[in-house]
PDB file of C-alpha atoms in Angstrom:
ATOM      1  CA  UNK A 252     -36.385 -13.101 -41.886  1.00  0.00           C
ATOM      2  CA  UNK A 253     -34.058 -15.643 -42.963  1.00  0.00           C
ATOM      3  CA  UNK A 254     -30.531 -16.648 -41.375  1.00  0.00           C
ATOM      4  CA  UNK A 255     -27.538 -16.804 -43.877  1.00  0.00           C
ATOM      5  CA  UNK A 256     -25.038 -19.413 -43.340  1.00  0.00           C
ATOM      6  CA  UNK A 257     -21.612 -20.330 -45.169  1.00  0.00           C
ATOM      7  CA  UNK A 258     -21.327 -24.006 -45.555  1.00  0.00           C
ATOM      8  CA  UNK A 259     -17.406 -24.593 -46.317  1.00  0.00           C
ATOM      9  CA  UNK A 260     -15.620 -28.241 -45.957  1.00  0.00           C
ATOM     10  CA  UNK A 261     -18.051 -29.390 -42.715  1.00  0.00           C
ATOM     11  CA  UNK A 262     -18.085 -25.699 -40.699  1.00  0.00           C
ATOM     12  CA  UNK A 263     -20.423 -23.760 -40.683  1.00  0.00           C
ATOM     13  CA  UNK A 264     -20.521 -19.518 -40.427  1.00  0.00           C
ATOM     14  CA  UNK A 265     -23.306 -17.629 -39.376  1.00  0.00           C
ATOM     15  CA  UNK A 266     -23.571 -14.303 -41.781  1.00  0.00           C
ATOM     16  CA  UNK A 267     -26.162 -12.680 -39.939  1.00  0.00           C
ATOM     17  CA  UNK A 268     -30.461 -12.184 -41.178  1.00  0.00           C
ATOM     18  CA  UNK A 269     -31.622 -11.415 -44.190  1.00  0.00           C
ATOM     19  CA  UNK A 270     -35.136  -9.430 -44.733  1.00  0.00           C
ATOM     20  CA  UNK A 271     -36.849  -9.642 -47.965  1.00  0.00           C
ATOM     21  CA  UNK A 272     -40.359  -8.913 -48.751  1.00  0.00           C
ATOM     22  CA  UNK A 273     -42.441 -12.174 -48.187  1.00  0.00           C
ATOM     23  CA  UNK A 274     -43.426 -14.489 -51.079  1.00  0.00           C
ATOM     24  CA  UNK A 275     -40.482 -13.074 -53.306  1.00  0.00           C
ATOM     25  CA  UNK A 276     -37.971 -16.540 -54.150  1.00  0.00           C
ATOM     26  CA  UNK A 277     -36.130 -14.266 -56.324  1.00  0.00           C
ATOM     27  CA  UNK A 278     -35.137 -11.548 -53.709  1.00  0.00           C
ATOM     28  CA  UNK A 279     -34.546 -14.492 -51.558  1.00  0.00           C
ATOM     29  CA  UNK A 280     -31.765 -15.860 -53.644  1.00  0.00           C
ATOM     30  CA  UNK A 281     -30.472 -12.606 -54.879  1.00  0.00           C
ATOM     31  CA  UNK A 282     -30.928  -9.658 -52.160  1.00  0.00           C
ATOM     32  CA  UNK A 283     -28.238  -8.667 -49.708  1.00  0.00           C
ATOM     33  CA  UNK A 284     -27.988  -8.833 -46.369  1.00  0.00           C
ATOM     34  CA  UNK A 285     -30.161  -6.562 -44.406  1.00  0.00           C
ATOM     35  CA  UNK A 286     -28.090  -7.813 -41.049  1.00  0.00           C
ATOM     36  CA  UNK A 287     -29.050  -6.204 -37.535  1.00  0.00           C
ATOM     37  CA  UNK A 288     -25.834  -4.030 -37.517  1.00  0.00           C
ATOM     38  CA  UNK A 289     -26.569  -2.808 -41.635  1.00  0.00           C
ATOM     39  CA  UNK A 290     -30.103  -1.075 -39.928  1.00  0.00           C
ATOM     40  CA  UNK A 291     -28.056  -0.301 -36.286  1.00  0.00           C
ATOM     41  CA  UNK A 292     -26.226   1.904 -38.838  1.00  0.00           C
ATOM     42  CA  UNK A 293     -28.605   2.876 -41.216  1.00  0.00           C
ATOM     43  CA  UNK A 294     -31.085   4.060 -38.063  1.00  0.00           C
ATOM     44  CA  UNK A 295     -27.364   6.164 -36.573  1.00  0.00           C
ATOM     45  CA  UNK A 296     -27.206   8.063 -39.787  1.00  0.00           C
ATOM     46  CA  UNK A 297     -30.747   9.388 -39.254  1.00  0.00           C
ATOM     47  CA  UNK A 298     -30.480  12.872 -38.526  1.00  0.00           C
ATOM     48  CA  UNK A 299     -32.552  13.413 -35.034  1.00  0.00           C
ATOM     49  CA  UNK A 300     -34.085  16.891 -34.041  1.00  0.00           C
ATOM     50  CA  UNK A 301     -32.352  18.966 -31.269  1.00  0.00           C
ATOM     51  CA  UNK A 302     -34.088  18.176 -27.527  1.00  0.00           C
ATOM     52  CA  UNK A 303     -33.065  21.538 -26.077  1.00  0.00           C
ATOM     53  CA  UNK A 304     -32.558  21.596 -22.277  1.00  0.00           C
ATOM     54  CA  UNK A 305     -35.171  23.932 -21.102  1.00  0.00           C
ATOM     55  CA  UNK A 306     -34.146  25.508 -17.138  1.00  0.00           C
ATOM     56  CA  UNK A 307     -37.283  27.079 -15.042  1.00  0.00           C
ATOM     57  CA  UNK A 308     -36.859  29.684 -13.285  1.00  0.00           C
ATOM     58  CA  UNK A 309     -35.353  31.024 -16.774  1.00  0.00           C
ATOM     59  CA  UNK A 310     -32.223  33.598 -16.503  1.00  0.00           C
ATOM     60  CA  UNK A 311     -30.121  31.205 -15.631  1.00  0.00           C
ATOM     61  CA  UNK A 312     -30.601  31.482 -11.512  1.00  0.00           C
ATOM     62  CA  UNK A 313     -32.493  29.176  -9.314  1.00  0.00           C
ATOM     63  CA  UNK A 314     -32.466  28.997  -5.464  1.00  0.00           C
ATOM     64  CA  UNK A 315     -30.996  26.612  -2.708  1.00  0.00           C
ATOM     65  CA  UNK A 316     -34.058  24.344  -1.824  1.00  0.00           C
ATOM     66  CA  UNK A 317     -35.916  25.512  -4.463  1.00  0.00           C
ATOM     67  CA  UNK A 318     -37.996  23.270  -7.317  1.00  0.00           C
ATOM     68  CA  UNK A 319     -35.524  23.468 -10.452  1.00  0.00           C
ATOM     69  CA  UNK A 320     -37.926  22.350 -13.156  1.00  0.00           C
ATOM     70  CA  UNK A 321     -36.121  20.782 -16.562  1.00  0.00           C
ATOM     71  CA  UNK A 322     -37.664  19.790 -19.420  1.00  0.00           C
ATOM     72  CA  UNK A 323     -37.084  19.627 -22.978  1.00  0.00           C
ATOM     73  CA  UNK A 324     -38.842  19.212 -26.620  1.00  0.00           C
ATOM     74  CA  UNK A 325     -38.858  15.382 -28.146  1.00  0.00           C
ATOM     75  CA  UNK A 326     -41.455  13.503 -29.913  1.00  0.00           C
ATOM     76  CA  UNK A 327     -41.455  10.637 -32.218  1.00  0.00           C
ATOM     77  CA  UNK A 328     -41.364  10.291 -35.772  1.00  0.00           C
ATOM     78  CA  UNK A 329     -40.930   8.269 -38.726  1.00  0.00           C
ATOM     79  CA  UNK A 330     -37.972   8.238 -41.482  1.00  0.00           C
ATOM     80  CA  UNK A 331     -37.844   5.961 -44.571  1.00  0.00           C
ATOM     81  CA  UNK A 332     -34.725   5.431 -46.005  1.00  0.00           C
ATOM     82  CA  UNK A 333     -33.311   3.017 -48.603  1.00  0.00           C
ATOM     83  CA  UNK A 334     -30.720   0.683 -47.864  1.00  0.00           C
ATOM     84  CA  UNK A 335     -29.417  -1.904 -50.085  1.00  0.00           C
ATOM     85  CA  UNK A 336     -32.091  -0.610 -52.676  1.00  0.00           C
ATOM     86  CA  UNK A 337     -34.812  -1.153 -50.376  1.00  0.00           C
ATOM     87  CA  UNK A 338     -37.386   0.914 -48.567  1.00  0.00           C
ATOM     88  CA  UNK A 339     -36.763   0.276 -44.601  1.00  0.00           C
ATOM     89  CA  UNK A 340     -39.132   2.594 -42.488  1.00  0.00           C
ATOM     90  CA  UNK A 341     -37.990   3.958 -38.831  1.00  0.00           C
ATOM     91  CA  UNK A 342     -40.536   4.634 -36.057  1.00  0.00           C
ATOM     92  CA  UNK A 343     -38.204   6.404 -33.760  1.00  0.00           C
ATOM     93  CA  UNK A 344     -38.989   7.613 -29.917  1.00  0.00           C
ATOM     94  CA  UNK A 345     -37.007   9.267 -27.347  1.00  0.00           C
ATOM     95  CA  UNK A 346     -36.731   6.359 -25.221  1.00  0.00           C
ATOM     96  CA  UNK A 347     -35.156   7.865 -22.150  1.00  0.00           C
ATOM     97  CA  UNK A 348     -33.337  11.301 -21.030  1.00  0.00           C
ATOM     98  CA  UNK A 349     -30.434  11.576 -18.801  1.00  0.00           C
ATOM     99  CA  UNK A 350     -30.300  14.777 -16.850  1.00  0.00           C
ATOM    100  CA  UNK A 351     -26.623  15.859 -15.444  1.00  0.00           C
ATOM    101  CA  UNK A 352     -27.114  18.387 -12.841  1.00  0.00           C
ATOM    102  CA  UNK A 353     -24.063  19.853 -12.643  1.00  0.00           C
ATOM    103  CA  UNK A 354     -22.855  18.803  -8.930  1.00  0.00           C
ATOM    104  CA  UNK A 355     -22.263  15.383  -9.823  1.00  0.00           C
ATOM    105  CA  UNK A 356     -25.749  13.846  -9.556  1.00  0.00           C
ATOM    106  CA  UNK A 357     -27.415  12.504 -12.638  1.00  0.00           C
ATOM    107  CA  UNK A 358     -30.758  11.509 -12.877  1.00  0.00           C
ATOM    108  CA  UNK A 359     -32.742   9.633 -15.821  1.00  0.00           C
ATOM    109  CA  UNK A 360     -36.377   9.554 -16.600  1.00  0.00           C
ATOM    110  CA  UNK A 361     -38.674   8.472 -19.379  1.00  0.00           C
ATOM    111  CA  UNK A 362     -40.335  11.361 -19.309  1.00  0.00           C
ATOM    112  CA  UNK A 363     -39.340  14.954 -21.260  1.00  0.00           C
ATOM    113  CA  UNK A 364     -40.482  17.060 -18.087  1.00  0.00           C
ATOM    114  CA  UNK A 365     -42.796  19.840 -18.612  1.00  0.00           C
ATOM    115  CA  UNK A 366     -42.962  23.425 -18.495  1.00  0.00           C
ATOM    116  CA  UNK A 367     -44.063  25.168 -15.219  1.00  0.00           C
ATOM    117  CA  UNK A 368     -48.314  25.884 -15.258  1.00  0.00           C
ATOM    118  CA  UNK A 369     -50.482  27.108 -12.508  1.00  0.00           C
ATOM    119  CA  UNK A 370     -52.123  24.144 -10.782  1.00  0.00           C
ATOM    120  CA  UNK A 371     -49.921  20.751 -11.495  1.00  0.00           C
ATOM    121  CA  UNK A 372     -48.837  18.988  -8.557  1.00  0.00           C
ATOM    122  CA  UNK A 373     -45.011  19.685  -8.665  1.00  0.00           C
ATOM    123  CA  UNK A 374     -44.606  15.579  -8.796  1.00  0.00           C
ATOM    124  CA  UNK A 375     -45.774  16.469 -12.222  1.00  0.00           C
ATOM    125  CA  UNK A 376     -42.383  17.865 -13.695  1.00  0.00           C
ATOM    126  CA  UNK A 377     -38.904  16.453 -13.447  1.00  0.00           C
ATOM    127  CA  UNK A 378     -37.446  18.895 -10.862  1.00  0.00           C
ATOM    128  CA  UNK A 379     -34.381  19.258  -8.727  1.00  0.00           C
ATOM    129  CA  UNK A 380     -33.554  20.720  -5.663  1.00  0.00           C
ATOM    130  CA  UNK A 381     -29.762  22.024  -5.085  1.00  0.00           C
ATOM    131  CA  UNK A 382     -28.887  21.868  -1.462  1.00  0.00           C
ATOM    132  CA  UNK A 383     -25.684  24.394  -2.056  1.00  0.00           C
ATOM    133  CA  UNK A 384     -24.791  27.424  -3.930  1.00  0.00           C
ATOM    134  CA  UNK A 385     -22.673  28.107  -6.304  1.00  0.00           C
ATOM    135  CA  UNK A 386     -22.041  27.627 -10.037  1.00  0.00           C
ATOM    136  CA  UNK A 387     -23.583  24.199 -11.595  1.00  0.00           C
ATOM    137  CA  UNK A 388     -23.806  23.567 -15.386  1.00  0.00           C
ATOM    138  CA  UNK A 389     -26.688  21.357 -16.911  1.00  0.00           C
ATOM    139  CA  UNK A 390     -26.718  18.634 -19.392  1.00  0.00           C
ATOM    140  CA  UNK A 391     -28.999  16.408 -21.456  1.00  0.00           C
ATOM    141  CA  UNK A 392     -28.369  13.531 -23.167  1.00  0.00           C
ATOM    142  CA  UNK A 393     -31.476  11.636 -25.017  1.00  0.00           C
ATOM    143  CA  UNK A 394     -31.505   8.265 -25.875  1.00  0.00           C
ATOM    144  CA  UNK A 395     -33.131   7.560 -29.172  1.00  0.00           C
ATOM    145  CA  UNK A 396     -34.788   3.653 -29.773  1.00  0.00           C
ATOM    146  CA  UNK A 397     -36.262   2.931 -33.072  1.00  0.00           C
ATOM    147  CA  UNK A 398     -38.279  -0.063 -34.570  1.00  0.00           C
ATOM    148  CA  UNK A 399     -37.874  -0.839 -38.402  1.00  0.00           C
ATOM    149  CA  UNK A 400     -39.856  -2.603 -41.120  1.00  0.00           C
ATOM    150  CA  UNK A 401     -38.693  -3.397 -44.511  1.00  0.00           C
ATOM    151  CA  UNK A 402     -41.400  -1.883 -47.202  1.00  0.00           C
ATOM    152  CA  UNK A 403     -45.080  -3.074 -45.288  1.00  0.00           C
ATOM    153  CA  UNK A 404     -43.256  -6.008 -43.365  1.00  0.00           C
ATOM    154  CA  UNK A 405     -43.614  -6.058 -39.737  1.00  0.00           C
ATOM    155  CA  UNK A 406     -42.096  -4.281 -37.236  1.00  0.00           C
ATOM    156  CA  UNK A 407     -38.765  -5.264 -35.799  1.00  0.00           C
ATOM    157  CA  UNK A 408     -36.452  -4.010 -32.885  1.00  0.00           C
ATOM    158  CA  UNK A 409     -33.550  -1.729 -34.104  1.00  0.00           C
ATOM    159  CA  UNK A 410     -30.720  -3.827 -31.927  1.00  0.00           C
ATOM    160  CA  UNK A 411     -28.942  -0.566 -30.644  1.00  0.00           C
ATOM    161  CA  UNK A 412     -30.103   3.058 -29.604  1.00  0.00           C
ATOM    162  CA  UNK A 413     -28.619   6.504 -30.256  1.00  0.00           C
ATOM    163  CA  UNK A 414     -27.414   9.075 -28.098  1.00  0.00           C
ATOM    164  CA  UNK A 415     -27.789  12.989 -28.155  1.00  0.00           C
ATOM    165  CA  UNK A 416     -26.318  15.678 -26.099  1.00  0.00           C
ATOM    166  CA  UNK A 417     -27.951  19.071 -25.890  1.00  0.00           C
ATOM    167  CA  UNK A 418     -26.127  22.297 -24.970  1.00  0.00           C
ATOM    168  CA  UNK A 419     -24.732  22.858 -22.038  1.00  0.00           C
ATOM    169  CA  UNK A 420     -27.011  25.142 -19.836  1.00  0.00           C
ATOM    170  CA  UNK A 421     -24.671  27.247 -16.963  1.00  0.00           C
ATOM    171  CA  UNK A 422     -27.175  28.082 -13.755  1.00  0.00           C
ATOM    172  CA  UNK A 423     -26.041  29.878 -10.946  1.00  0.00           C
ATOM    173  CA  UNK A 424     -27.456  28.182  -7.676  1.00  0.00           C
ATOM    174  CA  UNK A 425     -28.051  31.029  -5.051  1.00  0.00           C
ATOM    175  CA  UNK A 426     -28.969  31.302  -1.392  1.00  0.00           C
ATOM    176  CA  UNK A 427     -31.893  33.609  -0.363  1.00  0.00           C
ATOM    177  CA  UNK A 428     -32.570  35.812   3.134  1.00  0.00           C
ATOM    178  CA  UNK A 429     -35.787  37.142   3.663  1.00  0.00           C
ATOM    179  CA  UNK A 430     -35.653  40.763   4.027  1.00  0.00           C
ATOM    180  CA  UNK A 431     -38.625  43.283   5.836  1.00  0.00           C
ATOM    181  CA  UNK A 432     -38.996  45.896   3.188  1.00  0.00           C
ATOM    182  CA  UNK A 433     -42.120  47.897   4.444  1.00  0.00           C
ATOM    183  CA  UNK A 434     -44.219  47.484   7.660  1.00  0.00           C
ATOM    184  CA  UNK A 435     -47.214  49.093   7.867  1.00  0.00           C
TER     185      UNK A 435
END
């Protein structure tokens, strides 16, 4: 990675980095500017898969003082691209997932949650417990990081992340009363 810099009557400009492929003079003198904000931008035009907000218990009702488990569907994955007539690839991650709960309180988490299963500890799952009823609705937004290398180069820091906001997910908070049905 080189640095690019106008010299013009004593000042001098910083243009930003250039990347070219090592041992190549003639890229070096004639390639354009692959600057941190040209691969910020090239890494935002990368379509990213949906992370669906996923609500257990399902139907769209959960209980006061209840476990409200919420997860969703990410993994990483690789995009190549060209840009500037070169081949930059993207190793791209879901690098963190902000949960809006509906009555104001957000929490965020590196981790996707998980689905309910018979036997993990519930400090397993990313969960929430409403302390009122009523009408809440839930949001996710996942933040996307990426690192980038130009052709077999190494790998570099994209300077900027990109955001994602899943559906909208209405749940209906209720309160329950125990109720003797039988006694026998």
């Amino acid at each position: 990675m080189y640095h690019v810099n106008l010299h013009q009557g004593g000042n001098v400009t910083n243009l930003g980095q250039q990347c070219i492929e090592p041992g190549d003079p003639v890229a070096a003198a004639t390639a354009p500017v692959l600057t941190p904000g040209r691969i910020l931008e090239a890494f935002r035009r990368i379509p990213l898969p949906e992370a669906p907000l996923e609500v257990q218990p399902p139907g769209g009702e959960t209980l006061v003082n209840f476990d409200t488990i919420l997860h969703t569907q990410a993994e990483p994955f690789t995009e190549t691209v060209q840009l500037l007539g070169r081949q930059v690839t993207f190793d791209i991650s879901p690098a963190s997932f902000t949960w809006s709960l509906g009555n104001g309180e957000t929490m965020t988490t590196t981790d996707p949650g998980r689905p309910w299963a018979r036997g993990v500890p519930m400090d397993q799952y990313v969960s929430h417990r409403y302390t009122e009823a009523g009408p809440v609705t839930l949001a996710l937004t996942t933040t996307w990081g990426a690192r980038w290398r130009l052709g077999n180069g190494p790998w570099r820091d994209v300077d900027g992340t990109v955001t994602m906001t899943s559906p909208a997910q209405d749940l209906q908070v209720r309160t329950a009363q125990p109720q003797l049905v039988s006694y026998d």
